[in-house]
PDB file of C-alpha atoms in Angstrom:
ATOM      1  CA  MET K  22      -6.971   7.923  -2.742  1.00  0.00           C
ATOM      2  CA  ALA K  23      -9.396  10.877  -3.805  1.00  0.00           C
ATOM      3  CA  ALA K  24     -12.550  12.826  -3.420  1.00  0.00           C
ATOM      4  CA  GLY K  25     -15.623  13.887  -5.297  1.00  0.00           C
ATOM      5  CA  SER K  26     -18.903  12.275  -6.201  1.00  0.00           C
ATOM      6  CA  PRO K  27     -19.430  11.109  -9.790  1.00  0.00           C
ATOM      7  CA  ASP K  28     -22.115  12.686 -11.962  1.00  0.00           C
ATOM      8  CA  ALA K  29     -25.325  10.725 -12.316  1.00  0.00           C
ATOM      9  CA  GLY K  30     -25.165   8.576 -15.414  1.00  0.00           C
ATOM     10  CA  ALA K  31     -21.390   9.030 -15.799  1.00  0.00           C
ATOM     11  CA  ALA K  32     -19.205   5.973 -16.314  1.00  0.00           C
ATOM     12  CA  PRO K  33     -17.689   4.660 -13.056  1.00  0.00           C
ATOM     13  CA  TRP K  34     -14.198   5.997 -12.388  1.00  0.00           C
ATOM     14  CA  TYR K  35     -12.881   2.429 -12.249  1.00  0.00           C
ATOM     15  CA  GLN K  36     -14.292   1.376 -15.624  1.00  0.00           C
ATOM     16  CA  ASP K  37     -10.891   1.449 -17.351  1.00  0.00           C
ATOM     17  CA  TRP K  38      -7.218   2.311 -16.802  1.00  0.00           C
ATOM     18  CA  ALA K  39      -7.653   5.904 -18.021  1.00  0.00           C
ATOM     19  CA  GLY K  40     -10.439   6.519 -15.509  1.00  0.00           C
ATOM     20  CA  ILE K  41      -8.404   5.007 -12.692  1.00  0.00           C
ATOM     21  CA  ARG K  42      -5.378   7.162 -13.478  1.00  0.00           C
ATOM     22  CA  ALA K  43      -7.470  10.320 -13.789  1.00  0.00           C
ATOM     23  CA  ALA K  44      -9.182   9.699 -10.446  1.00  0.00           C
ATOM     24  CA  ALA K  45      -5.910   8.851  -8.689  1.00  0.00           C
ATOM     25  CA  SER K  46      -4.266  12.016 -10.021  1.00  0.00           C
ATOM     26  CA  SER K  47      -6.818  14.127  -8.140  1.00  0.00           C
ATOM     27  CA  VAL K  48      -5.612  12.723  -4.818  1.00  0.00           C
ATOM     28  CA  LYS K  49      -3.120  15.143  -3.292  1.00  0.00           C
ATOM     29  CA  THR K  50      -2.806  13.664   0.196  1.00  0.00           C
ATOM     30  CA  ILE K  51      -3.939  10.584   2.128  1.00  0.00           C
ATOM     31  CA  GLU K  52      -3.799   9.822   5.841  1.00  0.00           C
ATOM     32  CA  THR K  53      -5.237   6.554   7.058  1.00  0.00           C
ATOM     33  CA  ALA K  54      -4.912   3.873   9.680  1.00  0.00           C
ATOM     34  CA  PHE K  55      -4.505   0.286   8.525  1.00  0.00           C
ATOM     35  CA  VAL K  56      -4.813  -3.216   9.912  1.00  0.00           C
ATOM     36  CA  GLN K  57      -2.642  -5.958   8.420  1.00  0.00           C
ATOM     37  CA  THR K  58      -3.563  -9.604   8.964  1.00  0.00           C
ATOM     38  CA  ARG K  59      -1.167 -12.346   7.896  1.00  0.00           C
ATOM     39  CA  GLN K  60      -2.441 -15.901   7.727  1.00  0.00           C
ATOM     40  CA  LEU K  61      -0.163 -18.900   7.382  1.00  0.00           C
ATOM     41  CA  LYS K  62      -1.022 -22.580   7.408  1.00  0.00           C
ATOM     42  CA  ILE K  63       1.430 -23.227  10.225  1.00  0.00           C
ATOM     43  CA  LEU K  64      -0.177 -20.604  12.497  1.00  0.00           C
ATOM     44  CA  ARG K  65      -3.289 -21.281  14.562  1.00  0.00           C
ATOM     45  CA  LYS K  66      -4.041 -17.554  14.756  1.00  0.00           C
ATOM     46  CA  PRO K  67      -3.246 -14.857  12.188  1.00  0.00           C
ATOM     47  CA  LEU K  68      -0.544 -12.283  12.869  1.00  0.00           C
ATOM     48  CA  VAL K  69      -2.165  -8.861  13.259  1.00  0.00           C
ATOM     49  CA  SER K  70      -0.270  -5.590  12.858  1.00  0.00           C
ATOM     50  CA  ARG K  71      -1.599  -2.046  13.060  1.00  0.00           C
ATOM     51  CA  GLY K  72      -0.235   1.212  11.788  1.00  0.00           C
ATOM     52  CA  VAL K  73      -0.713   4.421   9.854  1.00  0.00           C
ATOM     53  CA  LEU K  74       0.009   5.590   6.331  1.00  0.00           C
ATOM     54  CA  ALA K  75       0.537   9.135   5.073  1.00  0.00           C
ATOM     55  CA  TYR K  76       1.004  10.065   1.414  1.00  0.00           C
ATOM     56  CA  ARG K  77       1.624  13.429  -0.217  1.00  0.00           C
ATOM     57  CA  ARG K  78       1.833  13.803  -3.947  1.00  0.00           C
ATOM     58  CA  PRO K  79       4.076  13.351  -5.810  1.00  0.00           C
ATOM     59  CA  HIS K  80       6.367  10.978  -3.859  1.00  0.00           C
ATOM     60  CA  ASP K  81       6.294  11.534  -0.077  1.00  0.00           C
ATOM     61  CA  LEU K  82       5.273   8.456   1.900  1.00  0.00           C
ATOM     62  CA  ARG K  83       5.165   7.360   5.534  1.00  0.00           C
ATOM     63  CA  TRP K  84       4.289   3.703   6.229  1.00  0.00           C
ATOM     64  CA  GLU K  85       4.460   3.094   9.963  1.00  0.00           C
ATOM     65  CA  TYR K  86       3.798  -0.118  11.863  1.00  0.00           C
ATOM     66  CA  GLN K  87       2.865   0.783  15.432  1.00  0.00           C
ATOM     67  CA  SER K  88       2.179  -2.674  16.842  1.00  0.00           C
ATOM     68  CA  PRO K  89       3.239  -5.280  17.704  1.00  0.00           C
ATOM     69  CA  LEU K  90       6.654  -4.082  16.440  1.00  0.00           C
ATOM     70  CA  ALA K  91       7.373  -0.427  15.698  1.00  0.00           C
ATOM     71  CA  THR K  92       8.984   0.060  12.289  1.00  0.00           C
ATOM     72  CA  LEU K  93       8.910   3.058  10.002  1.00  0.00           C
ATOM     73  CA  LEU K  94       9.414   3.462   6.260  1.00  0.00           C
ATOM     74  CA  LEU K  95       9.926   7.039   5.048  1.00  0.00           C
ATOM     75  CA  VAL K  96      10.177   8.314   1.480  1.00  0.00           C
ATOM     76  CA  ARG K  97      10.987  11.962   0.793  1.00  0.00           C
ATOM     77  CA  GLY K  98      12.465  13.463  -2.347  1.00  0.00           C
ATOM     78  CA  GLY K  99      13.267  10.008  -3.718  1.00  0.00           C
ATOM     79  CA  ALA K 100      15.269   8.977  -0.630  1.00  0.00           C
ATOM     80  CA  VAL K 101      14.083   5.832   1.175  1.00  0.00           C
ATOM     81  CA  GLU K 102      14.786   5.278   4.866  1.00  0.00           C
ATOM     82  CA  ARG K 103      13.699   2.444   7.138  1.00  0.00           C
ATOM     83  CA  LEU K 104      13.896   2.684  10.916  1.00  0.00           C
ATOM     84  CA  ILE K 105      13.279   0.190  13.698  1.00  0.00           C
ATOM     85  CA  LYS K 106      12.365   1.212  17.226  1.00  0.00           C
ATOM     86  CA  HIS K 107      14.571  -0.158  20.002  1.00  0.00           C
ATOM     87  CA  GLY K 108      13.285   0.978  23.377  1.00  0.00           C
ATOM     88  CA  GLU K 109      12.648   4.696  22.933  1.00  0.00           C
ATOM     89  CA  GLN K 110      15.102   5.120  20.058  1.00  0.00           C
ATOM     90  CA  TRP K 111      14.573   4.831  16.314  1.00  0.00           C
ATOM     91  CA  VAL K 112      17.555   3.099  14.698  1.00  0.00           C
ATOM     92  CA  PRO K 113      18.236   3.234  10.923  1.00  0.00           C
ATOM     93  CA  ASP K 114      18.081  -0.120   9.129  1.00  0.00           C
ATOM     94  CA  ALA K 115      20.993  -0.366   6.701  1.00  0.00           C
ATOM     95  CA  SER K 116      20.547  -4.069   5.975  1.00  0.00           C
ATOM     96  CA  ALA K 117      19.972  -5.684   2.595  1.00  0.00           C
ATOM     97  CA  ARG K 118      16.265  -5.554   3.404  1.00  0.00           C
ATOM     98  CA  LEU K 119      16.342  -1.818   2.677  1.00  0.00           C
ATOM     99  CA  GLU K 120      17.151  -2.510  -0.979  1.00  0.00           C
ATOM    100  CA  ALA K 121      14.108  -4.779  -1.227  1.00  0.00           C
ATOM    101  CA  MET K 122      11.997  -2.054   0.386  1.00  0.00           C
ATOM    102  CA  LYS K 123      13.059   0.402  -2.341  1.00  0.00           C
ATOM    103  CA  VAL K 124      11.502  -1.920  -4.919  1.00  0.00           C
ATOM    104  CA  VAL K 125       8.307  -2.159  -2.851  1.00  0.00           C
ATOM    105  CA  VAL K 126       8.153   1.641  -2.486  1.00  0.00           C
ATOM    106  CA  GLY K 127       8.415   2.031  -6.256  1.00  0.00           C
ATOM    107  CA  GLU K 128       5.435  -0.265  -6.677  1.00  0.00           C
ATOM    108  CA  ILE K 129       3.377   1.533  -4.014  1.00  0.00           C
ATOM    109  CA  SER K 130       4.028   4.849  -5.779  1.00  0.00           C
ATOM    110  CA  LEU K 131       2.654   3.424  -9.026  1.00  0.00           C
ATOM    111  CA  TRP K 132      -0.431   2.107  -7.215  1.00  0.00           C
ATOM    112  CA  LEU K 133      -1.098   5.490  -5.611  1.00  0.00           C
ATOM    113  CA  ASP K 134      -0.775   7.085  -9.057  1.00  0.00           C
ATOM    114  CA  GLY K 135      -3.211   4.556 -10.524  1.00  0.00           C
ATOM    115  CA  ASN K 136      -0.429   3.769 -13.008  1.00  0.00           C
ATOM    116  CA  PHE K 137      -0.486  -0.020 -12.723  1.00  0.00           C
ATOM    117  CA  GLY K 138       0.578  -0.601 -16.320  1.00  0.00           C
ATOM    118  CA  ALA K 139       3.940   1.139 -15.799  1.00  0.00           C
ATOM    119  CA  SER K 140       5.250  -1.581 -13.482  1.00  0.00           C
ATOM    120  CA  LYS K 141       8.108  -3.727 -14.771  1.00  0.00           C
ATOM    121  CA  THR K 142       7.668  -6.082 -11.823  1.00  0.00           C
ATOM    122  CA  PHE K 143       3.982  -7.020 -12.157  1.00  0.00           C
ATOM    123  CA  ARG K 144       1.486  -7.530 -14.968  1.00  0.00           C
ATOM    124  CA  ALA K 145      -1.788  -5.767 -14.201  1.00  0.00           C
ATOM    125  CA  GLU K 146      -5.296  -6.870 -15.099  1.00  0.00           C
ATOM    126  CA  LEU K 147      -8.554  -5.147 -14.213  1.00  0.00           C
ATOM    127  CA  ARG K 148     -10.920  -7.783 -12.803  1.00  0.00           C
ATOM    128  CA  PRO K 149     -14.660  -7.322 -12.215  1.00  0.00           C
ATOM    129  CA  ALA K 150     -16.036  -7.379  -8.690  1.00  0.00           C
ATOM    130  CA  GLY K 151     -19.098  -9.216  -7.541  1.00  0.00           C
ATOM    131  CA  GLN K 152     -22.446  -7.662  -6.576  1.00  0.00           C
ATOM    132  CA  GLY K 153     -21.965  -4.444  -8.537  1.00  0.00           C
ATOM    133  CA  GLY K 154     -19.120  -3.015  -6.431  1.00  0.00           C
ATOM    134  CA  PRO K 155     -15.798  -1.703  -7.701  1.00  0.00           C
ATOM    135  CA  PRO K 156     -13.464  -4.174  -9.420  1.00  0.00           C
ATOM    136  CA  HIS K 157      -9.997  -5.056  -8.244  1.00  0.00           C
ATOM    137  CA  VAL K 158      -6.621  -4.863  -9.908  1.00  0.00           C
ATOM    138  CA  GLU K 159      -4.910  -8.245 -10.164  1.00  0.00           C
ATOM    139  CA  LEU K 160      -1.104  -8.124 -10.235  1.00  0.00           C
ATOM    140  CA  THR K 161       0.994 -11.162 -11.165  1.00  0.00           C
ATOM    141  CA  PRO K 162       4.805 -11.237 -11.035  1.00  0.00           C
ATOM    142  CA  VAL K 163       6.712 -10.933 -14.291  1.00  0.00           C
ATOM    143  CA  ALA K 164       9.802 -12.761 -13.027  1.00  0.00           C
ATOM    144  CA  LYS K 165       9.519 -16.429 -12.070  1.00  0.00           C
ATOM    145  CA  SER K 166      11.858 -15.831  -9.124  1.00  0.00           C
ATOM    146  CA  LEU K 167       9.412 -13.353  -7.571  1.00  0.00           C
ATOM    147  CA  GLY K 168       6.527 -15.700  -8.373  1.00  0.00           C
ATOM    148  CA  LYS K 169       8.079 -18.205  -5.987  1.00  0.00           C
ATOM    149  CA  ILE K 170       7.484 -15.691  -3.183  1.00  0.00           C
ATOM    150  CA  ILE K 171       4.368 -13.779  -4.257  1.00  0.00           C
ATOM    151  CA  SER K 172       1.867 -15.559  -6.473  1.00  0.00           C
ATOM    152  CA  ARG K 173      -0.413 -12.529  -6.952  1.00  0.00           C
ATOM    153  CA  ILE K 174      -1.645  -9.279  -5.425  1.00  0.00           C
ATOM    154  CA  ALA K 175      -5.254  -8.055  -5.448  1.00  0.00           C
ATOM    155  CA  ILE K 176      -5.801  -4.317  -4.986  1.00  0.00           C
ATOM    156  CA  HIS K 177      -9.443  -3.656  -4.113  1.00  0.00           C
ATOM    157  CA  LEU K 178     -10.665  -0.270  -5.304  1.00  0.00           C
ATOM    158  CA  GLY K 179     -12.990   1.851  -3.195  1.00  0.00           C
ATOM    159  CA  GLU K 180     -16.344   3.411  -4.034  1.00  0.00           C
ATOM    160  CA  GLN K 181     -14.912   6.917  -3.728  1.00  0.00           C
ATOM    161  CA  PRO K 182     -13.043   7.959  -6.888  1.00  0.00           C
ATOM    162  CA  GLY K 183      -9.338   7.234  -6.793  1.00  0.00           C
ATOM    163  CA  THR K 184      -9.377   5.205  -3.580  1.00  0.00           C
ATOM    164  CA  VAL K 185      -8.094   1.806  -2.506  1.00  0.00           C
ATOM    165  CA  ARG K 186      -9.930   0.083   0.331  1.00  0.00           C
ATOM    166  CA  ALA K 187      -7.833  -3.078   0.778  1.00  0.00           C
ATOM    167  CA  ILE K 188      -4.865  -5.074  -0.534  1.00  0.00           C
ATOM    168  CA  ASP K 189      -4.424  -8.851  -0.516  1.00  0.00           C
ATOM    169  CA  ILE K 190      -0.969 -10.361  -1.055  1.00  0.00           C
ATOM    170  CA  PHE K 191      -1.004 -14.074  -1.852  1.00  0.00           C
ATOM    171  CA  GLU K 192       2.239 -15.874  -1.119  1.00  0.00           C
ATOM    172  CA  GLU K 193       3.432 -19.073  -2.691  1.00  0.00           C
ATOM    173  CA  GLY K 194       2.631 -21.780  -0.159  1.00  0.00           C
ATOM    174  CA  GLU K 195      -0.821 -20.427   0.705  1.00  0.00           C
ATOM    175  CA  GLY K 196       0.142 -17.552   2.984  1.00  0.00           C
ATOM    176  CA  VAL K 197      -2.093 -14.473   2.645  1.00  0.00           C
ATOM    177  CA  THR K 198      -1.519 -10.916   3.891  1.00  0.00           C
ATOM    178  CA  HIS K 199      -4.652  -8.750   4.027  1.00  0.00           C
ATOM    179  CA  ILE K 200      -4.342  -4.974   4.530  1.00  0.00           C
ATOM    180  CA  VAL K 201      -7.477  -2.927   5.073  1.00  0.00           C
ATOM    181  CA  PHE K 202      -7.489   0.877   5.360  1.00  0.00           C
ATOM    182  CA  GLU K 203      -9.618   2.476   8.068  1.00  0.00           C
ATOM    183  CA  ASN K 204     -10.996   6.018   8.461  1.00  0.00           C
ATOM    184  CA  PRO K 205      -9.037   7.536   5.559  1.00  0.00           C
ATOM    185  CA  ARG K 206      -8.802  11.303   5.151  1.00  0.00           C
ATOM    186  CA  TYR K 207      -8.102  12.885   1.769  1.00  0.00           C
ATOM    187  CA  GLY K 208      -6.884  16.309   0.715  1.00  0.00           C
ATOM    188  CA  GLU K 209      -5.789  17.581   4.137  1.00  0.00           C
ATOM    189  CA  ALA K 210      -2.445  19.375   4.488  1.00  0.00           C
ATOM    190  CA  ILE K 211       0.335  17.151   5.841  1.00  0.00           C
ATOM    191  CA  PRO K 212       3.387  18.877   7.373  1.00  0.00           C
ATOM    192  CA  ASP K 213       6.928  18.064   6.203  1.00  0.00           C
ATOM    193  CA  SER K 214       7.711  16.633   9.640  1.00  0.00           C
ATOM    194  CA  ARG K 215       5.516  13.598   8.929  1.00  0.00           C
ATOM    195  CA  PHE K 216       8.010  12.495   6.293  1.00  0.00           C
ATOM    196  CA  MET K 217      11.113  13.044   8.392  1.00  0.00           C
ATOM    197  CA  PRO K 218      12.818  10.659  10.861  1.00  0.00           C
ATOM    198  CA  PRO K 219      11.611  11.005  14.475  1.00  0.00           C
ATOM    199  CA  ARG K 220      13.925  12.936  16.757  1.00  0.00           C
TER     200      ARG K 220
END
């Protein structure tokens, strides 16, 4: 999420919620690759997925898995669309899963805004990090029904003001999904076409 180097002697941007929101608000665009690793007790090897994310303030989002399965989540002007690639064609997903994705997108938007306290789905707590690095935001589900699926989420803040470097999603039953962002670029212009369905 954003740019700039803090003044010497100034409080870290991640010291409190106000600082986090202020830093996040300076982020206009993000483009980054990501690697997602999902570990389950029943699997000998973790499941690894790779993709790209693009974000343009206030609400445009592209979350694309490129391997091993190609899927695409697009958000533009409040509309959410999910597509799955079959052969060379992108096919819209109109299943019930799309409704669940709309909830997830709402949460991601709050995270990108640094507005963790506005969530009605998760309770947010700012936790210290070890060895003097940035802290992480700990999210726990409000509803018991969701807690049976996701026990907690840890959002690891980056050194650069307004940024997130990784996300850990802890599932009930000891499954863990780890997402790490690689080679992020901030503040560059992103064309409208990045938030539109492929032709």
